[in-house]
Tab-separated table of C-alpha atoms (C1' of nucleotides) in Angstrom:
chain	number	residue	atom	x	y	z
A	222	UNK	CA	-156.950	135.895	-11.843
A	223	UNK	CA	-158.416	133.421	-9.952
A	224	UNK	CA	-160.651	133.365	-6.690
A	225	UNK	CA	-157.513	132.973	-4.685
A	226	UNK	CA	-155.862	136.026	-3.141
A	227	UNK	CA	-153.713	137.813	-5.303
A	228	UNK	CA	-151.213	138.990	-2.465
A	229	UNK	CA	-149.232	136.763	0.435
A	230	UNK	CA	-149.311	134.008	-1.793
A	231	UNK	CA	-148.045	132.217	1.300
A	232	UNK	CA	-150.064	130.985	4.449
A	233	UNK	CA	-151.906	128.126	5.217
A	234	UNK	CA	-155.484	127.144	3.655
A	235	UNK	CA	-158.713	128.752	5.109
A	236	UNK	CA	-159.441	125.667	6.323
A	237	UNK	CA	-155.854	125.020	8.382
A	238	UNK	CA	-156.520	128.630	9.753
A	239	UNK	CA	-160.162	127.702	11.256
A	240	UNK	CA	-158.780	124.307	12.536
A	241	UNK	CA	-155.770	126.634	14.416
A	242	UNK	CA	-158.227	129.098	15.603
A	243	UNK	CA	-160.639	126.441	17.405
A	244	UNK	CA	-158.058	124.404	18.666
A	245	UNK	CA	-155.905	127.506	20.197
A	246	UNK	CA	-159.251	128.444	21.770
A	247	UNK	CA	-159.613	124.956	23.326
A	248	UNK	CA	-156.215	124.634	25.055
A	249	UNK	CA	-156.273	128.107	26.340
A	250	UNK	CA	-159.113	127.695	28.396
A	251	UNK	CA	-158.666	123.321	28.911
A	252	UNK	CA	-155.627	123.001	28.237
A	253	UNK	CA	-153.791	120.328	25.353
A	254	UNK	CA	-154.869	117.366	27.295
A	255	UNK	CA	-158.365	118.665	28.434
A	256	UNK	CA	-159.843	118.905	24.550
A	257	UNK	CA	-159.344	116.051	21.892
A	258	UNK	CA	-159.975	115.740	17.948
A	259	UNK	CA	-163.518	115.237	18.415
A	260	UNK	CA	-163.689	118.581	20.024
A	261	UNK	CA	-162.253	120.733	17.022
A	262	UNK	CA	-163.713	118.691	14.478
A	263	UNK	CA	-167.498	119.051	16.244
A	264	UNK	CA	-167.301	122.805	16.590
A	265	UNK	CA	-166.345	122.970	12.877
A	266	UNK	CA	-168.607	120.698	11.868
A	267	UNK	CA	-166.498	118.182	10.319
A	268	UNK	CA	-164.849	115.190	11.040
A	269	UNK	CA	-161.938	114.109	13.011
A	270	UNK	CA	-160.803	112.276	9.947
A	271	UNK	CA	-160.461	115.776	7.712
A	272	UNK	CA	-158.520	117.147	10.711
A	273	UNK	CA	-155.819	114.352	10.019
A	274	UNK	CA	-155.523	115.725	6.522
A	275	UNK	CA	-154.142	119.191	7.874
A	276	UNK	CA	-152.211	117.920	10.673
A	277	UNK	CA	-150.802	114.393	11.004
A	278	UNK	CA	-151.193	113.994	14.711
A	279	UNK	CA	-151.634	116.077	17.817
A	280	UNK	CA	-148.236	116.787	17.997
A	281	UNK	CA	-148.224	118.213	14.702
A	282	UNK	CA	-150.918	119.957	15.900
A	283	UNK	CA	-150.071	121.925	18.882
A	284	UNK	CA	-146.420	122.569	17.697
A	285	UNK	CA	-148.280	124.403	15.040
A	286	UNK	CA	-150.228	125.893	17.227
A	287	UNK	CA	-147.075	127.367	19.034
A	288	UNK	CA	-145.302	128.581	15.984
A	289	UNK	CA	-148.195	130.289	15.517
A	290	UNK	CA	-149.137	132.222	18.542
A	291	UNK	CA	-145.241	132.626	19.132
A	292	UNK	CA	-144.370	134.407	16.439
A	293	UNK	CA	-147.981	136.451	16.651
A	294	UNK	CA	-146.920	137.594	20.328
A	295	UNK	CA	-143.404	138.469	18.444
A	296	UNK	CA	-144.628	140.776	15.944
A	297	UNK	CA	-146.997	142.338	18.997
A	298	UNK	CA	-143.502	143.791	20.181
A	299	UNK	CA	-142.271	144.915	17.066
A	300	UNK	CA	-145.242	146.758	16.909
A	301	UNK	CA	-144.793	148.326	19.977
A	302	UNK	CA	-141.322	148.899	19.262
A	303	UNK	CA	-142.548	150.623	15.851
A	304	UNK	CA	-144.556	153.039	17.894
A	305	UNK	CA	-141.884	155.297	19.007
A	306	UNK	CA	-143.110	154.873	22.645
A	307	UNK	CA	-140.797	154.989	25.628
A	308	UNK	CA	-140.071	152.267	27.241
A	309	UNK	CA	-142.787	152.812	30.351
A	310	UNK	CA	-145.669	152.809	28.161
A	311	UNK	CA	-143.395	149.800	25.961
A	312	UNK	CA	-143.995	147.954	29.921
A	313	UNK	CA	-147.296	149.034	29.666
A	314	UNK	CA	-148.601	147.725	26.274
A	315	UNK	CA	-146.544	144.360	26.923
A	316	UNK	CA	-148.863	144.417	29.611
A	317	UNK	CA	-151.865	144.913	27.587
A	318	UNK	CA	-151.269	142.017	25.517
A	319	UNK	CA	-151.770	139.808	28.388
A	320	UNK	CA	-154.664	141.688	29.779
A	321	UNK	CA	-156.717	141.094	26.353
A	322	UNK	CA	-155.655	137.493	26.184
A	323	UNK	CA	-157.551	137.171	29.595
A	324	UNK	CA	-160.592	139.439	28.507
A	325	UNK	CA	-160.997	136.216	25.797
A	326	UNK	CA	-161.426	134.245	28.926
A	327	UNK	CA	-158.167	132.697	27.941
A	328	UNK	CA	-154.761	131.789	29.281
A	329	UNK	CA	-151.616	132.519	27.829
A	330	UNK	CA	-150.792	129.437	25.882
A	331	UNK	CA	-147.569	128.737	27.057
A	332	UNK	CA	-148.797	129.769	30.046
A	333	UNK	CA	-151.403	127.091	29.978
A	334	UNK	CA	-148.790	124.390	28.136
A	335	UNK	CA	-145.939	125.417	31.009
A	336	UNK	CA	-148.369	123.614	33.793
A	337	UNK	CA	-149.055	120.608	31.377
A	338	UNK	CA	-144.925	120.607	30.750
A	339	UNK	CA	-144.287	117.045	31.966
A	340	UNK	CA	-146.943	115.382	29.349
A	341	UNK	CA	-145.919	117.120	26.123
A	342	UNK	CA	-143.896	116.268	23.107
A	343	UNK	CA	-140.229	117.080	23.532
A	344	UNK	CA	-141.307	119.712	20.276
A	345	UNK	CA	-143.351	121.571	22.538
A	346	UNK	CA	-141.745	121.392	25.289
A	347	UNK	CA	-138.691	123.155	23.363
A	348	UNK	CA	-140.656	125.991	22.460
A	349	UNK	CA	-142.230	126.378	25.348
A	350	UNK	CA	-139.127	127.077	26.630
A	351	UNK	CA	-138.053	129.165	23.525
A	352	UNK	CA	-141.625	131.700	24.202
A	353	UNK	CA	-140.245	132.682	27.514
A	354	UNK	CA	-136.899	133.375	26.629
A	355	UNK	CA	-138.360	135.458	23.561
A	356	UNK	CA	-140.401	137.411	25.972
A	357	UNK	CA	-137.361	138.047	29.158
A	358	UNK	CA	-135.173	139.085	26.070
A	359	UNK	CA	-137.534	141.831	25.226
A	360	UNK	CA	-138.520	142.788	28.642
A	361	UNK	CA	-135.046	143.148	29.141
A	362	UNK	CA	-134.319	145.047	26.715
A	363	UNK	CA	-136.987	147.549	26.968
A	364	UNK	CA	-135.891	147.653	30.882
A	365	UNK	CA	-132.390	148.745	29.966
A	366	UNK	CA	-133.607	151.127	27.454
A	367	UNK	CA	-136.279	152.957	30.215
A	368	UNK	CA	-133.362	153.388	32.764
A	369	UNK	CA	-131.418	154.418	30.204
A	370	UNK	CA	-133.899	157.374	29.061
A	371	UNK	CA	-135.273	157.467	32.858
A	372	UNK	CA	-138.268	156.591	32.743
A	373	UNK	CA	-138.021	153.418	34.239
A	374	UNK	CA	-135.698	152.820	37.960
A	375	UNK	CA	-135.171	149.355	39.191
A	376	UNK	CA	-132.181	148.300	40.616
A	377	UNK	CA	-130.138	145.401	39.397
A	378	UNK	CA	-129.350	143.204	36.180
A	379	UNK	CA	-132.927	143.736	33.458
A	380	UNK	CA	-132.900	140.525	33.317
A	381	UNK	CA	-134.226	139.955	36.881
A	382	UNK	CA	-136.863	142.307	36.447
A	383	UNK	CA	-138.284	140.614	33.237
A	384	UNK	CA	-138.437	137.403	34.844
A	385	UNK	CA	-140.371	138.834	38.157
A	386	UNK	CA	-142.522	140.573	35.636
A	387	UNK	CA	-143.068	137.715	33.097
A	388	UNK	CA	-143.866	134.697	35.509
A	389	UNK	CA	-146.059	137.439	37.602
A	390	UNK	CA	-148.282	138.377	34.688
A	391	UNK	CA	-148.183	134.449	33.973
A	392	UNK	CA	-149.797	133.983	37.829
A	393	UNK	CA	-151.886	136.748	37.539
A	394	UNK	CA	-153.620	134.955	34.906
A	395	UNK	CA	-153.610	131.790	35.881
A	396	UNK	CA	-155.222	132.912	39.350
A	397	UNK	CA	-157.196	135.385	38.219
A	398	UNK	CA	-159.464	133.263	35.425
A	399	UNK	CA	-160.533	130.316	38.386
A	400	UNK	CA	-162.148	134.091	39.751
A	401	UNK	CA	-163.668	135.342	36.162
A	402	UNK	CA	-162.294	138.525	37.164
A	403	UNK	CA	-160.254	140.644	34.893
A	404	UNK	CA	-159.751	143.546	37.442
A	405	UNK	CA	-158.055	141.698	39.755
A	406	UNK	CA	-155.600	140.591	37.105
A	407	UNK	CA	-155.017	144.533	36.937
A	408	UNK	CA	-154.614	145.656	39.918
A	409	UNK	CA	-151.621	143.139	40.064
A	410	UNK	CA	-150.449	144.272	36.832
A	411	UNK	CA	-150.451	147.967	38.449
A	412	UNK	CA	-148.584	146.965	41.202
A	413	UNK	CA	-146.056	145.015	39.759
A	414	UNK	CA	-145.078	148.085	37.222
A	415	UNK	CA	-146.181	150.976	38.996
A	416	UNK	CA	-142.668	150.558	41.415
A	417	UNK	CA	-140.924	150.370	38.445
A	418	UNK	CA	-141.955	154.081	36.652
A	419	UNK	CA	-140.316	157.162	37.289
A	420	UNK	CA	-143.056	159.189	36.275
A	421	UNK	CA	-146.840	158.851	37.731
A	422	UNK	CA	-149.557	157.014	35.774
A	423	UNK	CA	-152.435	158.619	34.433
A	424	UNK	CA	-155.227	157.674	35.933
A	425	UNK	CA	-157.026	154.860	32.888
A	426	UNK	CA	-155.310	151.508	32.138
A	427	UNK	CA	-157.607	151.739	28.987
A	428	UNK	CA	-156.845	153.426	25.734
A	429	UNK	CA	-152.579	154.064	26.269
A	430	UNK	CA	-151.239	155.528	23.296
A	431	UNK	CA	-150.060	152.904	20.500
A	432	UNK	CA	-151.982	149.853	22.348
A	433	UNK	CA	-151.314	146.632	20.071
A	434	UNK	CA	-152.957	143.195	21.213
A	435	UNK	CA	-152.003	140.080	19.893
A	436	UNK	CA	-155.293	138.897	18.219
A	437	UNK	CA	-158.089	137.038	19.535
B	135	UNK	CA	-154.487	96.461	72.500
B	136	UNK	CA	-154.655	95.507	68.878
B	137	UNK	CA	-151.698	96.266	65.889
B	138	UNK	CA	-154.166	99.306	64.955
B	139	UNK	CA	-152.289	102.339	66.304
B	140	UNK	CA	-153.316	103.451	69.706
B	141	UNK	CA	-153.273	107.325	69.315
B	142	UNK	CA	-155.007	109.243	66.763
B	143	UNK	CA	-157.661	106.926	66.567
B	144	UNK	CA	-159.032	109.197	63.501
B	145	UNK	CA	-157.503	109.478	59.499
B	146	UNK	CA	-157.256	107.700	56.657
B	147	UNK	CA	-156.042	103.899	56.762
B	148	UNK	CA	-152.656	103.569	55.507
B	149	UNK	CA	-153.607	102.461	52.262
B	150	UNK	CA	-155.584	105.162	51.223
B	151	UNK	CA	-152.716	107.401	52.648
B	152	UNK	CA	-150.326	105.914	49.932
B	153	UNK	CA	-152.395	106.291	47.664
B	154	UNK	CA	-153.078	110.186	47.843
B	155	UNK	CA	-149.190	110.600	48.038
B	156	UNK	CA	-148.659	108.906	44.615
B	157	UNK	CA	-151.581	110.772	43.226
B	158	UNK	CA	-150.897	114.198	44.755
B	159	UNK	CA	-147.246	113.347	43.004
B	160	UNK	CA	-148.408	112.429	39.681
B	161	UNK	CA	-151.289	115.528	39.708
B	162	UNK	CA	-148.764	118.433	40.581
B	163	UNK	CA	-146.286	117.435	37.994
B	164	UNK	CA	-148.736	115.782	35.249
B	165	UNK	CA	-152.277	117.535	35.806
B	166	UNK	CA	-155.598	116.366	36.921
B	167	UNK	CA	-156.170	115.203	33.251
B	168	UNK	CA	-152.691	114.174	32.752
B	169	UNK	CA	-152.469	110.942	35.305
B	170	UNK	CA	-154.728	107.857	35.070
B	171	UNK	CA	-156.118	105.351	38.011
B	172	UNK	CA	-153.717	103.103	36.029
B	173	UNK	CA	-150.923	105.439	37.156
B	174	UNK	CA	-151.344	105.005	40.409
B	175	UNK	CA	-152.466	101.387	40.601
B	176	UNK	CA	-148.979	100.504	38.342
B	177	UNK	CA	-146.929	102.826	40.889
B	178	UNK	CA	-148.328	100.896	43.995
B	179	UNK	CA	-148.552	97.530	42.493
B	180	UNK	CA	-152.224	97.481	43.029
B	181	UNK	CA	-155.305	97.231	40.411
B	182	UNK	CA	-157.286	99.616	39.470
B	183	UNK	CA	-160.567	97.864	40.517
B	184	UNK	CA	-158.868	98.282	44.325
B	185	UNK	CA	-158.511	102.430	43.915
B	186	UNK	CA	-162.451	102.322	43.121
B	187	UNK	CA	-162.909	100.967	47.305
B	188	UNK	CA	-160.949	103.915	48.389
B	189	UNK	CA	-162.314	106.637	45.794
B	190	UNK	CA	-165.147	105.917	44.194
B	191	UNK	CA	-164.393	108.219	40.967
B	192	UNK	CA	-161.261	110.340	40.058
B	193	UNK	CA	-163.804	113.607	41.293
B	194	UNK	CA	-163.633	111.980	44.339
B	195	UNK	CA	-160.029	111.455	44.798
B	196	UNK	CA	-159.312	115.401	43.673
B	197	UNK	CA	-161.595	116.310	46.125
B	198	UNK	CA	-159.909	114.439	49.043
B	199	UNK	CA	-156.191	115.730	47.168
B	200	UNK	CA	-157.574	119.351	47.361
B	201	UNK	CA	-158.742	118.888	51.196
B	202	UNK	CA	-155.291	117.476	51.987
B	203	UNK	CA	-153.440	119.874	50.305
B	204	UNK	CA	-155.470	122.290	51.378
B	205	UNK	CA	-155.307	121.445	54.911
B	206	UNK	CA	-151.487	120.918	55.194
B	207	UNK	CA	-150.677	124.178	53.846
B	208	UNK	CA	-152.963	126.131	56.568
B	209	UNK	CA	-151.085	124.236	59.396
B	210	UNK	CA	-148.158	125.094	57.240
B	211	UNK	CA	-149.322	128.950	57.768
B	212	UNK	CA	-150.424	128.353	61.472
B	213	UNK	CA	-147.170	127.015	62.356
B	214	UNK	CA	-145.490	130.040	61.138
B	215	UNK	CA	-147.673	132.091	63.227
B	216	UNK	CA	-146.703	129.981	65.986
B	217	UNK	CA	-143.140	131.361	65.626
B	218	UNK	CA	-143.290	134.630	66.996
B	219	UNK	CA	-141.602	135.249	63.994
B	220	UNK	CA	-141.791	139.330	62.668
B	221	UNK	CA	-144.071	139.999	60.007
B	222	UNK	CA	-141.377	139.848	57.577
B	223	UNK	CA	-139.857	136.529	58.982
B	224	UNK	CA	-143.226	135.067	58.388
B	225	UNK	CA	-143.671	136.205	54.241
B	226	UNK	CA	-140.025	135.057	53.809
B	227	UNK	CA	-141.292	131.498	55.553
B	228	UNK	CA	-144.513	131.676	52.985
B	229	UNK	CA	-142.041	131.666	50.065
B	230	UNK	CA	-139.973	129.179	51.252
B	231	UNK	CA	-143.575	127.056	51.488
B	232	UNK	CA	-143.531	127.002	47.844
B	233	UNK	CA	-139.853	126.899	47.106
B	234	UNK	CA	-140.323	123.654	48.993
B	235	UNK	CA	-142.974	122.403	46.565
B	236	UNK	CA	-140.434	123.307	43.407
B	237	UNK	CA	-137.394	121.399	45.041
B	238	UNK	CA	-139.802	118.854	44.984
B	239	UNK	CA	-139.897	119.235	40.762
B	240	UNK	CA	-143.811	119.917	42.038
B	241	UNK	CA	-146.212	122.894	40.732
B	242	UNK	CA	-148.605	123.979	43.217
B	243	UNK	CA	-151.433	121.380	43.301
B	244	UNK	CA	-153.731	124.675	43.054
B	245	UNK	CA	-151.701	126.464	41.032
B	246	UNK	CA	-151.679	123.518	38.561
B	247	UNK	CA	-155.739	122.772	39.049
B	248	UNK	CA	-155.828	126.444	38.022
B	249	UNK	CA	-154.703	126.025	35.138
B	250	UNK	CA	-157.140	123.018	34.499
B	251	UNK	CA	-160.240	124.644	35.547
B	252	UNK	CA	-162.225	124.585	33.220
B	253	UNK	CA	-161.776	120.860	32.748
B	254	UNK	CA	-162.500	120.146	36.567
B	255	UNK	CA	-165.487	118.913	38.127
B	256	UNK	CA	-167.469	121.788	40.122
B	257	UNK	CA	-166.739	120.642	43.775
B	258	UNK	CA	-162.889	120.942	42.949
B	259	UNK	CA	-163.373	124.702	41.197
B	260	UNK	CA	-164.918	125.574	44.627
B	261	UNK	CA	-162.033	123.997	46.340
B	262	UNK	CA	-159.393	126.137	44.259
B	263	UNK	CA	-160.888	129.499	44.487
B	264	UNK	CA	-161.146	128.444	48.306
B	265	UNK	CA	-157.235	127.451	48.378
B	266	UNK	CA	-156.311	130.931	46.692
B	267	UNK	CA	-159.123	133.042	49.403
B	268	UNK	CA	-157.032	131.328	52.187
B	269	UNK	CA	-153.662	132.405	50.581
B	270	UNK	CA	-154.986	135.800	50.450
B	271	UNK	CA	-156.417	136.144	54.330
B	272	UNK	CA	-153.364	135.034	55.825
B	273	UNK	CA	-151.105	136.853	53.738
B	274	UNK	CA	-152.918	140.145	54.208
B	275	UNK	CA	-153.367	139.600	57.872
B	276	UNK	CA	-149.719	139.502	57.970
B	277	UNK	CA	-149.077	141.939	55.674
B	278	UNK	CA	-150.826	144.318	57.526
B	279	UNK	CA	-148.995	143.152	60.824
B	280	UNK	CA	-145.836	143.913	59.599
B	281	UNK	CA	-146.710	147.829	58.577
B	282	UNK	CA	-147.957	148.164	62.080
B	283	UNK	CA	-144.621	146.559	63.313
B	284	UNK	CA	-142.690	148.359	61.429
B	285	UNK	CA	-141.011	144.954	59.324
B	286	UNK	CA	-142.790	145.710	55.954
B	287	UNK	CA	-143.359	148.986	53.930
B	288	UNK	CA	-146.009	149.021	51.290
B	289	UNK	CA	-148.613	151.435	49.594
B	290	UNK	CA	-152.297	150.456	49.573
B	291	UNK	CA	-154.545	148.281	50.947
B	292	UNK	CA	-152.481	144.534	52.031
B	293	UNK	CA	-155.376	142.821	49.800
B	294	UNK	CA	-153.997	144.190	46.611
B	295	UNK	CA	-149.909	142.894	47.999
B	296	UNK	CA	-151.317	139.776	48.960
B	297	UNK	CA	-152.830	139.045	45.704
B	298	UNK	CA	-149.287	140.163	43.990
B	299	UNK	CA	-147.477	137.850	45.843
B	300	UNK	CA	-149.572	134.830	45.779
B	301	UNK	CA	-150.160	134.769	42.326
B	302	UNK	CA	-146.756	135.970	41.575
B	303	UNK	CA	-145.338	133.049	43.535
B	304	UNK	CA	-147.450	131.022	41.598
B	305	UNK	CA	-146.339	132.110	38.550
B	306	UNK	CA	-142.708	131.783	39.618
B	307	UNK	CA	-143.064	128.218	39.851
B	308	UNK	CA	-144.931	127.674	36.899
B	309	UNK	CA	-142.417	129.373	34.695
B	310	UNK	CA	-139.439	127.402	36.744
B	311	UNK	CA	-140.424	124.241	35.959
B	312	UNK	CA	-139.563	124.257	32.300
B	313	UNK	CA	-136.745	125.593	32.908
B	314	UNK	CA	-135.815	123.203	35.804
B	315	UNK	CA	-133.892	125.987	37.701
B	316	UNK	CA	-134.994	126.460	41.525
B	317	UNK	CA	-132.552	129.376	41.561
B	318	UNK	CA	-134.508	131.398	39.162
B	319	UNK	CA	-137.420	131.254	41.078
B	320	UNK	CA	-135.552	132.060	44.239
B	321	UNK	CA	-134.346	134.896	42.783
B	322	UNK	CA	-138.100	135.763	41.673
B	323	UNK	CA	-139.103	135.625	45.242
B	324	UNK	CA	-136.142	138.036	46.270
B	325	UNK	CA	-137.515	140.246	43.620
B	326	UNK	CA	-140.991	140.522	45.082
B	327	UNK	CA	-139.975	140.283	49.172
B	328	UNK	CA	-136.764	142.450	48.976
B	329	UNK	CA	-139.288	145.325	48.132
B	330	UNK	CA	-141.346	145.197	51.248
B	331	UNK	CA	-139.196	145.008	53.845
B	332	UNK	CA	-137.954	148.024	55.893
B	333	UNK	CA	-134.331	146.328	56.526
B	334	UNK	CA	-131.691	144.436	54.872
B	335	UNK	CA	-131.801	140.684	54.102
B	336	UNK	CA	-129.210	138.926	55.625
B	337	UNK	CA	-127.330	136.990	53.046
B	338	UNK	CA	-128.482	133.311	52.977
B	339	UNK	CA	-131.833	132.215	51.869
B	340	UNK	CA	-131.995	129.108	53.469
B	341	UNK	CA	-132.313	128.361	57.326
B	342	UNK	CA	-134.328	131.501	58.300
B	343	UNK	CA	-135.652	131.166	61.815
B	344	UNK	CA	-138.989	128.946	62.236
B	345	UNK	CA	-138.614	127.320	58.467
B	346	UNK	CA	-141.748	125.067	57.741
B	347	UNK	CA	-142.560	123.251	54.881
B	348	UNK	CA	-145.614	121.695	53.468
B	349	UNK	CA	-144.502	117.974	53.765
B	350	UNK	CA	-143.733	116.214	50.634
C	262	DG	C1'	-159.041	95.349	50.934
C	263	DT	C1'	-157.661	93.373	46.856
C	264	DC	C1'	-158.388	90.491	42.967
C	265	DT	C1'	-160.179	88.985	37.919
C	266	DA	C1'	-162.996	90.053	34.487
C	267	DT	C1'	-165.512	92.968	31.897
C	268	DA	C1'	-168.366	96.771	30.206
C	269	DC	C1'	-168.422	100.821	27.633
C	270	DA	C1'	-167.059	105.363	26.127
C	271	DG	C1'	-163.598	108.091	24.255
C	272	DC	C1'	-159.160	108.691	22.353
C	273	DG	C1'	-155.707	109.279	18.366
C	274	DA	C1'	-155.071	107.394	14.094
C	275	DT	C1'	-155.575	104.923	9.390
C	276	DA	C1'	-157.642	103.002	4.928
C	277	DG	C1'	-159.944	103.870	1.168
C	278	DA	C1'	-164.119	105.880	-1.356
C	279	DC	C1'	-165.744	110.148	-3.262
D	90	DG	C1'	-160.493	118.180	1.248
D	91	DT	C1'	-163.857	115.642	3.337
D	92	DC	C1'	-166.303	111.473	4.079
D	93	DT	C1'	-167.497	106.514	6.294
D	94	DA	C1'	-165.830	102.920	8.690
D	95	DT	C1'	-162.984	100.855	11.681
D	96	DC	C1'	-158.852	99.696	14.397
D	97	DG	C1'	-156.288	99.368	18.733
D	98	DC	C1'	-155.691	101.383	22.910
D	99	DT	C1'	-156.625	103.658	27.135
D	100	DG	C1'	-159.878	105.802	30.115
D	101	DT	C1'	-163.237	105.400	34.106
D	102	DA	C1'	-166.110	102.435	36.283
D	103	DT	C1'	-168.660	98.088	37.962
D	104	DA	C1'	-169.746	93.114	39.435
D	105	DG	C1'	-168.654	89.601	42.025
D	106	DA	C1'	-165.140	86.158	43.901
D	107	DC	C1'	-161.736	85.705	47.531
DNA sequence: GTCTATACAGCGATAGAC
DNA sequence: GTCTATCGCTGTATAGAC
């Protein structure tokens, strides 16, 4: 047996991985034209030439870098669906996921690549697109399910809910990092879902039962 | 009496007028780091060397964007108040401010600045955390006119609505614009408003009483 | 107020050695 | 898998003529 992991045989190099993590980092907080090569390969310390090795170009790049946090966000909600929770606290820990992508000092990604929509690869641009349909199909979902048990009232089709409550959370972000304040990001969050439960909220927006984040 | 116009003997020549309307353009659908001097110079069949005599550097030119921007949209807000319109009338005409900007295929010039802040030179930062405080007076102000009128129904201090809406609208837009649908933003805004207000909408969102728009 | 010409830094990207 | 070296291009900005 070799140094190399004995289990998911699959999955890209250590090195891929670091080069993913840095440059995620960079266009959450300046955005895919506001960081460059030279960027990513300085803060590994390596050169822009090695990064070329891993990924041919900057398209390459960032549509990896969507696959990526895409299908991250998408196993967040399976694992909130896993948990057994009803669909208020589902609302809740969707939530939650945005709140601790802003505690990173971070925007959502395709949050952060919607605004810079005009300038991207038609790749990107698709999945951009494909993120936000991923999350209003969930949202709606869960929003069926909670009037459904009861513990959710709103009136009209889900899917007008999900969008209000996607694209706000998207705002609240992207208005509350100019301010370096997470707490006004959640009062907004509070109000937006707070008309929406049946039941009243206990009193911390910390520590909810089966809280899943998406990582860093 | 020479060719210069007689009245408003103040404001920025005509050239430099042009070229803040191509720029604004190219920043609220590209990005502050998405358009180039060449961009503009190329658009209005100038050089580049001649932008440099109007703006010295591209910090500069956001700066004088911003103030613009900035400046329209509170005479945008003060004409509304000029209306007589009801407190409701008045957050219905604040929506249709930015469902103006989207018909125009345009994100917020803050809204997308926001998203670049990091990236953006420190007198601009200032100038978008000053854009949003604005937002947030006005809207709370009337906010807090219409529960004394009786037009809007809310729980809470009209700080914490404000902040909903504004950011919510501003997520609204950003989420529309990939998707290139004005309707599903409209329907955002009915969404957020139709909550609020003490009686019915009438039908048609368009040609409320005392529309205004933030030109261009 | 606009031009030509140019400086100079940074960008994404490639070739080829190790 | 990473390096050095370099290419071609674009970026912002300046000098000086008109």
């Amino acid at each position: 047996m070799t140094k190399k992991r004995a289990v998911s045989p699959a999955g890209p190099a250590p090195a891929t991985q670091r080069i993913l993590e840095v440059a995620e980092q960079l266009v959450q907080t300046r955005g895919f034209n506001g960081f460059s090569y030279a960027d990513v390969a300085a803060e590994l310390g390596i050169t822009k030439a090695a990064l070329h090795y891993h990924f041919a170009g900057k398209a390459e790049l960032g549509e990896a870098l969507m696959a990526r946090y895409s299908s991250r966000f998408e196993e967040a909600l399976a694992e909130l669906d896993r948990h057994h929770l009803d669909a208020a606290d589902k609302v809740d820990g969707y939530a939650d996921i945005y709140t601790d992508v802003l505690r990173h000092r971070r925007m959502c990604l395709c949050g952060m690549l919607a605004a810079e929509y005009d300038t991207l690869p038609t790749s990107m641009q698709r999945e951009v697109v494909a993120f936000f349909e991923m999350n209003e199909v969930w949202l709606s979902q869960t929003l069926e399910e909670g009037r459904n048990e009861g513990t959710l009232a709103f009136a009209g089709p889900p899917i007008g809910v999900a969008r209000t409550i996607m694209s706000s959370l998207e705002g609240a972000m992207l208005v509350a990092r100019p301010f370096d304040d997470i707490a006004r990001f959640e009062r907004v969050v509070d109000q937006l879902t707070s008309g929406l439960k049946t039941r009243p909220e206990d009193a911390g927006g910390s520590g909810r039962p089966g809280s899943v984040r998406v990582p860093s």
